[in-house]
PDB file of C-alpha atoms and ligand atoms in Angstrom:
ATOM      1  CA  MET V   1      -4.350  -3.590  23.001  1.00  0.00           C
ATOM      2  CA  THR V   2      -4.164  -4.983  19.507  1.00  0.00           C
ATOM      3  CA  SER V   3      -0.892  -6.201  18.183  1.00  0.00           C
ATOM      4  CA  ARG V   4      -0.764  -5.571  14.461  1.00  0.00           C
ATOM      5  CA  THR V   5       1.294  -7.852  12.215  1.00  0.00           C
ATOM      6  CA  PRO V   6       3.590  -5.637  10.140  1.00  0.00           C
ATOM      7  CA  CYS V   7       2.922  -5.489   6.419  1.00  0.00           C
ATOM      8  CA  ILE V   8       5.434  -4.560   3.720  1.00  0.00           C
ATOM      9  CA  GLY V   9       4.379  -4.000   0.108  1.00  0.00           C
ATOM     10  CA  GLY V  10       6.726  -3.812  -2.863  1.00  0.00           C
ATOM     11  CA  ASN V  11       5.340  -1.684  -5.686  1.00  0.00           C
ATOM     12  CA  TRP V  12       7.480  -2.378  -8.745  1.00  0.00           C
ATOM     13  CA  LYS V  13       5.518   0.148 -10.825  1.00  0.00           C
ATOM     14  CA  MET V  14       6.402  -0.036 -14.559  1.00  0.00           C
ATOM     15  CA  ASN V  15       9.823  -1.537 -13.907  1.00  0.00           C
ATOM     16  CA  THR V  16      11.495  -4.879 -14.684  1.00  0.00           C
ATOM     17  CA  ARG V  17      11.547  -7.047 -17.770  1.00  0.00           C
ATOM     18  CA  LEU V  18      10.414 -10.640 -17.400  1.00  0.00           C
ATOM     19  CA  GLU V  19      13.701 -12.328 -16.437  1.00  0.00           C
ATOM     20  CA  GLU V  20      14.514  -9.585 -13.958  1.00  0.00           C
ATOM     21  CA  ALA V  21      11.054  -9.839 -12.394  1.00  0.00           C
ATOM     22  CA  LEU V  22      11.322 -13.596 -11.942  1.00  0.00           C
ATOM     23  CA  SER V  23      14.780 -13.409 -10.442  1.00  0.00           C
ATOM     24  CA  LEU V  24      13.784 -10.554  -8.093  1.00  0.00           C
ATOM     25  CA  ALA V  25      10.720 -12.512  -6.955  1.00  0.00           C
ATOM     26  CA  ARG V  26      12.861 -15.621  -6.391  1.00  0.00           C
ATOM     27  CA  SER V  27      15.364 -13.740  -4.197  1.00  0.00           C
ATOM     28  CA  ILE V  28      12.609 -12.033  -2.214  1.00  0.00           C
ATOM     29  CA  GLY V  29      10.750 -15.338  -1.736  1.00  0.00           C
ATOM     30  CA  GLU V  30      13.909 -17.045  -0.481  1.00  0.00           C
ATOM     31  CA  GLY V  31      14.739 -14.161   1.835  1.00  0.00           C
ATOM     32  CA  VAL V  32      11.236 -14.015   3.306  1.00  0.00           C
ATOM     33  CA  ALA V  33      11.289 -17.801   3.906  1.00  0.00           C
ATOM     34  CA  SER V  34      14.243 -17.346   6.238  1.00  0.00           C
ATOM     35  CA  ILE V  35      12.477 -14.723   8.401  1.00  0.00           C
ATOM     36  CA  GLU V  36      10.936 -16.327  11.456  1.00  0.00           C
ATOM     37  CA  ALA V  37       8.952 -13.370  12.751  1.00  0.00           C
ATOM     38  CA  SER V  38       5.447 -12.806  11.541  1.00  0.00           C
ATOM     39  CA  VAL V  39       5.193 -10.297   8.682  1.00  0.00           C
ATOM     40  CA  ASP V  40       2.908  -9.986   5.663  1.00  0.00           C
ATOM     41  CA  VAL V  41       4.756  -9.300   2.419  1.00  0.00           C
ATOM     42  CA  VAL V  42       2.885  -8.352  -0.759  1.00  0.00           C
ATOM     43  CA  LEU V  43       4.476  -7.759  -4.166  1.00  0.00           C
ATOM     44  CA  PHE V  44       2.828  -5.631  -6.847  1.00  0.00           C
ATOM     45  CA  PRO V  45       4.663  -6.560 -10.075  1.00  0.00           C
ATOM     46  CA  PRO V  46       3.681  -5.295 -13.523  1.00  0.00           C
ATOM     47  CA  LEU V  47       0.564  -7.192 -14.529  1.00  0.00           C
ATOM     48  CA  PRO V  48       2.018  -9.240 -17.436  1.00  0.00           C
ATOM     49  CA  TRP V  49       4.467 -10.850 -14.978  1.00  0.00           C
ATOM     50  CA  ILE V  50       1.886 -11.861 -12.367  1.00  0.00           C
ATOM     51  CA  THR V  51       1.399 -15.474 -13.418  1.00  0.00           C
ATOM     52  CA  GLY V  52       5.142 -16.057 -13.842  1.00  0.00           C
ATOM     53  CA  VAL V  53       5.901 -14.455 -10.488  1.00  0.00           C
ATOM     54  CA  ALA V  54       3.069 -16.463  -8.894  1.00  0.00           C
ATOM     55  CA  GLU V  55       4.707 -19.647 -10.159  1.00  0.00           C
ATOM     56  CA  VAL V  56       8.107 -18.632  -8.763  1.00  0.00           C
ATOM     57  CA  LEU V  57       6.487 -17.822  -5.409  1.00  0.00           C
ATOM     58  CA  SER V  58       4.223 -20.858  -5.183  1.00  0.00           C
ATOM     59  CA  GLY V  59       4.452 -22.297  -1.682  1.00  0.00           C
ATOM     60  CA  SER V  60       5.865 -19.016  -0.372  1.00  0.00           C
ATOM     61  CA  SER V  61       4.096 -16.771   2.136  1.00  0.00           C
ATOM     62  CA  VAL V  62       4.596 -13.764  -0.178  1.00  0.00           C
ATOM     63  CA  SER V  63       1.296 -12.514  -1.618  1.00  0.00           C
ATOM     64  CA  LEU V  64       0.692 -10.853  -4.971  1.00  0.00           C
ATOM     65  CA  GLY V  65      -1.332  -7.852  -5.948  1.00  0.00           C
ATOM     66  CA  GLY V  66      -2.295  -5.788  -8.982  1.00  0.00           C
ATOM     67  CA  GLN V  67      -1.212  -2.143  -9.205  1.00  0.00           C
ATOM     68  CA  ASP V  68      -4.686  -1.033 -10.288  1.00  0.00           C
ATOM     69  CA  VAL V  69      -8.157  -2.416 -10.935  1.00  0.00           C
ATOM     70  CA  SER V  70     -11.135  -1.422 -13.039  1.00  0.00           C
ATOM     71  CA  PRO V  71     -14.294  -0.306 -11.258  1.00  0.00           C
ATOM     72  CA  HIS V  72     -16.225  -2.422 -13.792  1.00  0.00           C
ATOM     73  CA  GLY V  73     -16.873  -6.160 -13.632  1.00  0.00           C
ATOM     74  CA  GLU V  74     -16.519  -6.851 -17.374  1.00  0.00           C
ATOM     75  CA  GLY V  75     -17.384  -5.364 -20.734  1.00  0.00           C
ATOM     76  CA  PRO V  76     -16.139  -2.919 -23.353  1.00  0.00           C
ATOM     77  CA  PHE V  77     -13.339  -1.294 -21.335  1.00  0.00           C
ATOM     78  CA  THR V  78     -10.251  -1.624 -23.505  1.00  0.00           C
ATOM     79  CA  GLY V  79      -7.059  -1.933 -21.522  1.00  0.00           C
ATOM     80  CA  GLN V  80      -8.749  -2.253 -18.145  1.00  0.00           C
ATOM     81  CA  ILE V  81      -8.378  -5.253 -15.843  1.00  0.00           C
ATOM     82  CA  SER V  82     -11.205  -6.452 -13.617  1.00  0.00           C
ATOM     83  CA  ALA V  83     -10.914  -7.617 -10.019  1.00  0.00           C
ATOM     84  CA  GLY V  84     -11.972 -11.114 -11.115  1.00  0.00           C
ATOM     85  CA  MET V  85      -9.130 -11.227 -13.660  1.00  0.00           C
ATOM     86  CA  LEU V  86      -6.648 -10.249 -10.957  1.00  0.00           C
ATOM     87  CA  LEU V  87      -7.940 -13.074  -8.767  1.00  0.00           C
ATOM     88  CA  ASP V  88      -7.668 -15.588 -11.614  1.00  0.00           C
ATOM     89  CA  ALA V  89      -4.103 -14.459 -12.318  1.00  0.00           C
ATOM     90  CA  GLY V  90      -3.093 -15.257  -8.724  1.00  0.00           C
ATOM     91  CA  CYS V  91      -3.561 -11.910  -6.977  1.00  0.00           C
ATOM     92  CA  THR V  92      -5.035 -11.638  -3.508  1.00  0.00           C
ATOM     93  CA  HIS V  93      -4.439  -7.885  -3.229  1.00  0.00           C
ATOM     94  CA  VAL V  94      -4.726  -4.707  -5.246  1.00  0.00           C
ATOM     95  CA  LEU V  95      -3.408  -1.164  -4.901  1.00  0.00           C
ATOM     96  CA  VAL V  96      -5.995   1.580  -5.287  1.00  0.00           C
ATOM     97  CA  GLY V  97      -5.338   5.293  -5.373  1.00  0.00           C
ATOM     98  CA  HIS V  98      -1.591   5.421  -5.866  1.00  0.00           C
ATOM     99  CA  SER V  99      -0.564   9.044  -6.331  1.00  0.00           C
ATOM    100  CA  GLU V 100       0.844   8.296  -9.775  1.00  0.00           C
ATOM    101  CA  ARG V 101      -2.736   7.469 -10.756  1.00  0.00           C
ATOM    102  CA  ARG V 102      -4.457  10.163  -8.682  1.00  0.00           C
ATOM    103  CA  HIS V 103      -2.197  12.917  -9.978  1.00  0.00           C
ATOM    104  CA  GLY V 104      -0.754  11.443 -13.195  1.00  0.00           C
ATOM    105  CA  LEU V 105      -4.104  10.180 -14.477  1.00  0.00           C
ATOM    106  CA  ASP V 106      -6.539  12.426 -12.603  1.00  0.00           C
ATOM    107  CA  GLU V 107      -8.246   9.637 -10.687  1.00  0.00           C
ATOM    108  CA  THR V 108     -10.752  11.138  -8.267  1.00  0.00           C
ATOM    109  CA  ASN V 109     -11.882   9.936  -4.850  1.00  0.00           C
ATOM    110  CA  THR V 110     -15.226   8.986  -6.416  1.00  0.00           C
ATOM    111  CA  LEU V 111     -13.588   6.762  -9.039  1.00  0.00           C
ATOM    112  CA  LEU V 112     -11.263   5.289  -6.406  1.00  0.00           C
ATOM    113  CA  ASN V 113     -14.238   4.531  -4.177  1.00  0.00           C
ATOM    114  CA  ASP V 114     -15.829   2.601  -7.068  1.00  0.00           C
ATOM    115  CA  LYS V 115     -12.572   0.659  -7.518  1.00  0.00           C
ATOM    116  CA  VAL V 116     -12.380  -0.115  -3.778  1.00  0.00           C
ATOM    117  CA  LEU V 117     -15.964  -1.414  -3.781  1.00  0.00           C
ATOM    118  CA  ALA V 118     -15.451  -3.505  -6.946  1.00  0.00           C
ATOM    119  CA  ALA V 119     -12.262  -5.076  -5.556  1.00  0.00           C
ATOM    120  CA  LEU V 120     -13.821  -5.873  -2.171  1.00  0.00           C
ATOM    121  CA  GLU V 121     -16.934  -7.263  -3.815  1.00  0.00           C
ATOM    122  CA  ALA V 122     -14.766  -9.669  -5.835  1.00  0.00           C
ATOM    123  CA  GLY V 123     -12.945 -10.807  -2.681  1.00  0.00           C
ATOM    124  CA  LEU V 124      -9.624  -8.973  -3.028  1.00  0.00           C
ATOM    125  CA  GLN V 125      -7.746  -7.237  -0.225  1.00  0.00           C
ATOM    126  CA  VAL V 126      -7.270  -3.559  -0.964  1.00  0.00           C
ATOM    127  CA  MET V 127      -4.313  -1.347  -0.163  1.00  0.00           C
ATOM    128  CA  LEU V 128      -5.708   2.180  -0.415  1.00  0.00           C
ATOM    129  CA  CYS V 129      -3.114   4.921  -0.940  1.00  0.00           C
ATOM    130  CA  ILE V 130      -3.727   8.406   0.373  1.00  0.00           C
ATOM    131  CA  GLY V 131      -1.474  11.439   0.616  1.00  0.00           C
ATOM    132  CA  GLU V 132      -1.174  15.182   0.208  1.00  0.00           C
ATOM    133  CA  THR V 133       0.830  17.129  -2.372  1.00  0.00           C
ATOM    134  CA  LEU V 134       3.602  19.500  -1.341  1.00  0.00           C
ATOM    135  CA  GLU V 135       1.399  22.476  -2.143  1.00  0.00           C
ATOM    136  CA  GLU V 136      -1.337  21.121   0.113  1.00  0.00           C
ATOM    137  CA  ARG V 137       1.130  20.438   2.938  1.00  0.00           C
ATOM    138  CA  GLU V 138       2.619  23.924   2.692  1.00  0.00           C
ATOM    139  CA  ALA V 139      -0.865  25.428   2.771  1.00  0.00           C
ATOM    140  CA  GLY V 140      -1.534  23.578   6.050  1.00  0.00           C
ATOM    141  CA  LYS V 141      -4.173  21.390   4.418  1.00  0.00           C
ATOM    142  CA  THR V 142      -2.698  17.928   5.084  1.00  0.00           C
ATOM    143  CA  GLY V 143      -5.237  16.953   7.761  1.00  0.00           C
ATOM    144  CA  GLN V 144      -8.195  18.040   5.683  1.00  0.00           C
ATOM    145  CA  ILE V 145      -6.997  16.371   2.451  1.00  0.00           C
ATOM    146  CA  ILE V 146      -6.267  13.077   4.219  1.00  0.00           C
ATOM    147  CA  SER V 147      -9.578  13.069   6.019  1.00  0.00           C
ATOM    148  CA  THR V 148     -11.520  13.724   2.792  1.00  0.00           C
ATOM    149  CA  GLN V 149      -9.606  10.988   0.945  1.00  0.00           C
ATOM    150  CA  VAL V 150     -10.318   8.457   3.707  1.00  0.00           C
ATOM    151  CA  GLU V 151     -13.985   9.363   3.979  1.00  0.00           C
ATOM    152  CA  GLU V 152     -14.713   9.478   0.246  1.00  0.00           C
ATOM    153  CA  CYS V 153     -12.660   6.428  -0.746  1.00  0.00           C
ATOM    154  CA  LEU V 154     -14.197   4.283   2.017  1.00  0.00           C
ATOM    155  CA  SER V 155     -17.759   5.388   1.348  1.00  0.00           C
ATOM    156  CA  GLY V 156     -20.040   2.324   1.388  1.00  0.00           C
ATOM    157  CA  VAL V 157     -17.338  -0.028   2.739  1.00  0.00           C
ATOM    158  CA  ASP V 158     -19.187  -1.908   5.469  1.00  0.00           C
ATOM    159  CA  GLN V 159     -17.964  -3.371   8.751  1.00  0.00           C
ATOM    160  CA  GLY V 160     -17.791  -6.831   7.155  1.00  0.00           C
ATOM    161  CA  SER V 161     -15.323  -5.772   4.452  1.00  0.00           C
ATOM    162  CA  ILE V 162     -13.182  -3.199   6.215  1.00  0.00           C
ATOM    163  CA  SER V 163     -10.870  -5.878   7.655  1.00  0.00           C
ATOM    164  CA  ARG V 164      -9.739  -6.595   4.070  1.00  0.00           C
ATOM    165  CA  MET V 165      -8.377  -3.075   3.724  1.00  0.00           C
ATOM    166  CA  THR V 166      -4.975  -1.595   4.486  1.00  0.00           C
ATOM    167  CA  ILE V 167      -4.242   2.100   4.201  1.00  0.00           C
ATOM    168  CA  ALA V 168      -0.927   3.425   2.898  1.00  0.00           C
ATOM    169  CA  TYR V 169      -0.124   7.030   3.745  1.00  0.00           C
ATOM    170  CA  GLU V 170       2.191   8.291   1.020  1.00  0.00           C
ATOM    171  CA  PRO V 171       2.924  12.018   0.981  1.00  0.00           C
ATOM    172  CA  VAL V 172       3.097  12.757  -2.741  1.00  0.00           C
ATOM    173  CA  TRP V 173       6.212  14.914  -2.339  1.00  0.00           C
ATOM    174  CA  ALA V 174       8.086  11.973  -0.761  1.00  0.00           C
ATOM    175  CA  ILE V 175       7.420   9.428  -3.502  1.00  0.00           C
ATOM    176  CA  GLY V 176      10.504   8.644  -5.556  1.00  0.00           C
ATOM    177  CA  THR V 177      12.149  11.906  -4.516  1.00  0.00           C
ATOM    178  CA  GLY V 178      14.480  10.708  -1.770  1.00  0.00           C
ATOM    179  CA  ARG V 179      12.651  13.060   0.618  1.00  0.00           C
ATOM    180  CA  THR V 180      10.997  11.260   3.511  1.00  0.00           C
ATOM    181  CA  ALA V 181       8.440  12.621   5.932  1.00  0.00           C
ATOM    182  CA  GLU V 182       9.808  13.252   9.403  1.00  0.00           C
ATOM    183  CA  PRO V 183       8.837  10.127  11.366  1.00  0.00           C
ATOM    184  CA  THR V 184       6.884  12.210  13.882  1.00  0.00           C
ATOM    185  CA  ASP V 185       5.025  14.098  11.107  1.00  0.00           C
ATOM    186  CA  ALA V 186       4.097  10.788   9.488  1.00  0.00           C
ATOM    187  CA  GLN V 187       3.037   9.452  12.902  1.00  0.00           C
ATOM    188  CA  ASP V 188       0.695  12.449  13.348  1.00  0.00           C
ATOM    189  CA  VAL V 189      -1.067  11.675  10.070  1.00  0.00           C
ATOM    190  CA  HIS V 190      -1.299   7.951  10.886  1.00  0.00           C
ATOM    191  CA  ALA V 191      -2.791   8.739  14.301  1.00  0.00           C
ATOM    192  CA  GLN V 192      -5.301  11.071  12.677  1.00  0.00           C
ATOM    193  CA  VAL V 193      -6.367   8.322  10.239  1.00  0.00           C
ATOM    194  CA  ARG V 194      -6.770   5.843  13.094  1.00  0.00           C
ATOM    195  CA  THR V 195      -8.958   8.282  15.021  1.00  0.00           C
ATOM    196  CA  GLN V 196     -11.055   8.849  11.911  1.00  0.00           C
ATOM    197  CA  LEU V 197     -11.482   5.075  11.453  1.00  0.00           C
ATOM    198  CA  ALA V 198     -12.725   4.845  15.040  1.00  0.00           C
ATOM    199  CA  ASP V 199     -15.310   7.529  14.221  1.00  0.00           C
ATOM    200  CA  LEU V 200     -16.325   5.943  10.909  1.00  0.00           C
ATOM    201  CA  TYR V 201     -16.365   2.351  12.252  1.00  0.00           C
ATOM    202  CA  ASP V 202     -15.370   1.571  15.831  1.00  0.00           C
ATOM    203  CA  ALA V 203     -12.372   1.524  18.136  1.00  0.00           C
ATOM    204  CA  SER V 204     -11.442  -2.103  17.581  1.00  0.00           C
ATOM    205  CA  ILE V 205     -11.568  -1.779  13.770  1.00  0.00           C
ATOM    206  CA  ALA V 206      -9.365   1.296  14.084  1.00  0.00           C
ATOM    207  CA  GLN V 207      -6.892  -0.581  16.291  1.00  0.00           C
ATOM    208  CA  GLU V 208      -6.720  -3.553  13.937  1.00  0.00           C
ATOM    209  CA  MET V 209      -6.261  -1.623  10.669  1.00  0.00           C
ATOM    210  CA  ARG V 210      -2.708  -1.613   9.336  1.00  0.00           C
ATOM    211  CA  ILE V 211      -1.636   1.865   8.242  1.00  0.00           C
ATOM    212  CA  LEU V 212       1.563   1.784   6.191  1.00  0.00           C
ATOM    213  CA  TYR V 213       3.927   4.615   5.338  1.00  0.00           C
ATOM    214  CA  GLY V 214       5.253   5.041   1.796  1.00  0.00           C
ATOM    215  CA  GLY V 215       7.565   7.565   0.170  1.00  0.00           C
ATOM    216  CA  SER V 216      11.316   6.995  -0.141  1.00  0.00           C
ATOM    217  CA  MET V 217      11.397   4.391   2.615  1.00  0.00           C
ATOM    218  CA  LYS V 218      14.866   2.828   2.513  1.00  0.00           C
ATOM    219  CA  PRO V 219      16.911   0.540   4.784  1.00  0.00           C
ATOM    220  CA  ASP V 220      18.547   3.541   6.460  1.00  0.00           C
ATOM    221  CA  ASN V 221      15.331   5.361   7.412  1.00  0.00           C
ATOM    222  CA  ALA V 222      12.927   2.416   7.794  1.00  0.00           C
ATOM    223  CA  GLY V 223      13.760   1.709  11.438  1.00  0.00           C
ATOM    224  CA  GLU V 224      12.886   5.171  12.682  1.00  0.00           C
ATOM    225  CA  LEU V 225       9.645   5.295  10.697  1.00  0.00           C
ATOM    226  CA  LEU V 226       8.573   1.784  11.670  1.00  0.00           C
ATOM    227  CA  GLN V 227       9.102   2.375  15.354  1.00  0.00           C
ATOM    228  CA  GLN V 228       6.340   5.000  15.391  1.00  0.00           C
ATOM    229  CA  THR V 229       3.256   3.807  17.249  1.00  0.00           C
ATOM    230  CA  ASP V 230       0.842   3.975  14.325  1.00  0.00           C
ATOM    231  CA  ILE V 231       3.165   3.036  11.439  1.00  0.00           C
ATOM    232  CA  ASP V 232       2.516  -0.642  10.791  1.00  0.00           C
ATOM    233  CA  GLY V 233       4.678  -1.248   7.758  1.00  0.00           C
ATOM    234  CA  GLY V 234       5.649   0.302   4.466  1.00  0.00           C
ATOM    235  CA  LEU V 235       4.744   0.529   0.808  1.00  0.00           C
ATOM    236  CA  ILE V 236       8.083   0.527  -0.960  1.00  0.00           C
ATOM    237  CA  GLY V 237       8.763   1.644  -4.532  1.00  0.00           C
ATOM    238  CA  GLY V 238      12.403   2.122  -5.560  1.00  0.00           C
ATOM    239  CA  ALA V 239      13.936   0.008  -2.798  1.00  0.00           C
ATOM    240  CA  SER V 240      11.629  -2.941  -3.594  1.00  0.00           C
ATOM    241  CA  LEU V 241      13.501  -3.412  -6.886  1.00  0.00           C
ATOM    242  CA  HIS V 242      16.596  -4.543  -4.943  1.00  0.00           C
ATOM    243  CA  SER V 243      16.026  -7.714  -2.944  1.00  0.00           C
ATOM    244  CA  ASP V 244      18.716  -6.876  -0.366  1.00  0.00           C
ATOM    245  CA  LYS V 245      17.216  -3.444   0.383  1.00  0.00           C
ATOM    246  CA  PHE V 246      13.651  -4.744   0.388  1.00  0.00           C
ATOM    247  CA  LEU V 247      14.533  -7.643   2.706  1.00  0.00           C
ATOM    248  CA  SER V 248      16.355  -5.287   5.013  1.00  0.00           C
ATOM    249  CA  ILE V 249      13.179  -3.151   5.322  1.00  0.00           C
ATOM    250  CA  ILE V 250      11.106  -6.293   5.956  1.00  0.00           C
ATOM    251  CA  ASN V 251      13.540  -7.260   8.714  1.00  0.00           C
ATOM    252  CA  ALA V 252      13.329  -3.776  10.218  1.00  0.00           C
ATOM    253  CA  SER V 253       9.532  -4.091  10.369  1.00  0.00           C
ATOM    254  CA  THR V 254       9.784  -7.265  12.397  1.00  0.00           C
ATOM    255  CA  THR V 255      12.336  -5.933  14.864  1.00  0.00           C
ATOM    256  CA  GLN V 256      10.677  -2.526  15.380  1.00  0.00           C
ATOM    257  CA  GLY V 257       7.249  -4.151  15.656  1.00  0.00           C
ATOM    258  CA  SER V 258       4.069  -2.186  15.581  1.00  0.00           C
ATOM    259  CA  ALA V 259       2.452  -3.780  18.607  1.00  0.00           C
ATOM    260  CA  GLN V 260       1.486  -1.238  21.180  1.00  0.00           C
TER     261      GLN V 260
HETATM  262  P1  LIG Y 301       9.268   5.164  -3.431  1.00  0.00           P
HETATM  263  O1  LIG Y 301       7.781   4.822  -3.908  1.00  0.00           O
HETATM  264  O2  LIG Y 301       9.582   4.191  -2.294  1.00  0.00           O
HETATM  265  O3  LIG Y 301      10.113   4.944  -4.626  1.00  0.00           O
HETATM  266  O4  LIG Y 301       9.258   6.565  -2.949  1.00  0.00           O
HETATM  267  C1  LIG Y 301       6.757   4.537  -2.974  1.00  0.00           C
HETATM  268  C2  LIG Y 301       5.475   4.287  -3.709  1.00  0.00           C
HETATM  269  O5  LIG Y 301       5.266   4.906  -4.760  1.00  0.00           O
HETATM  270  O6  LIG Y 301       4.643   3.473  -3.278  1.00  0.00           O
END
């Protein structure tokens, strides 16, 4: 069976001023350097801080990503940032489909699919966020919503590029609310996504794909979530703004392990 290296992302959203961002990155970089176990850590700082944070983290194993990407390569798209620009700024990763963009800015699966394809085409690794709203969960539609998001957002992603994708399951009602999915409920969704990936691609691609959980993951609930068979890491918002909390979650991912 595949043993998946845990992956922890820190999504800083629209938080931190420059000095704070640099000092947070420095503490996280130092903390990660002292962890011996294998773990992939990716930070998603606000875009203006990327080059500064990249400098602070140079030589570190911590990777950097953009919080969003344009579906377009270049041109008259005021305010948008292309995948190539992210690469030039020092990013290796990008988040696509965060619920604050799906629901706050009405981004559709079709648009997100275009973003996924543009980012992969440029050579980035993509962390695709999926998740149901509370209304959808209460209506018993979680399985259907998740399956549609996976299918539509991955449309046209071929076998050669799929290994550069990570999926983050983030129930919308758990993001920034302090409410976390029950570990077994989250596990059910992760297992469903893995089965769907086996159908869309093949069993070994499904086994190798990291599927992260996000939504109020904190040091005190990370262990129980991360010990679930199909939860291979976390996408952390609020707790990633505190290096001690973020490092504690990273440590939990290495001790719980996701290898099955
Ligand atoms: P949260 O955010 O950890 O603050 O709930 C998670 C996310 O939005 O990725």
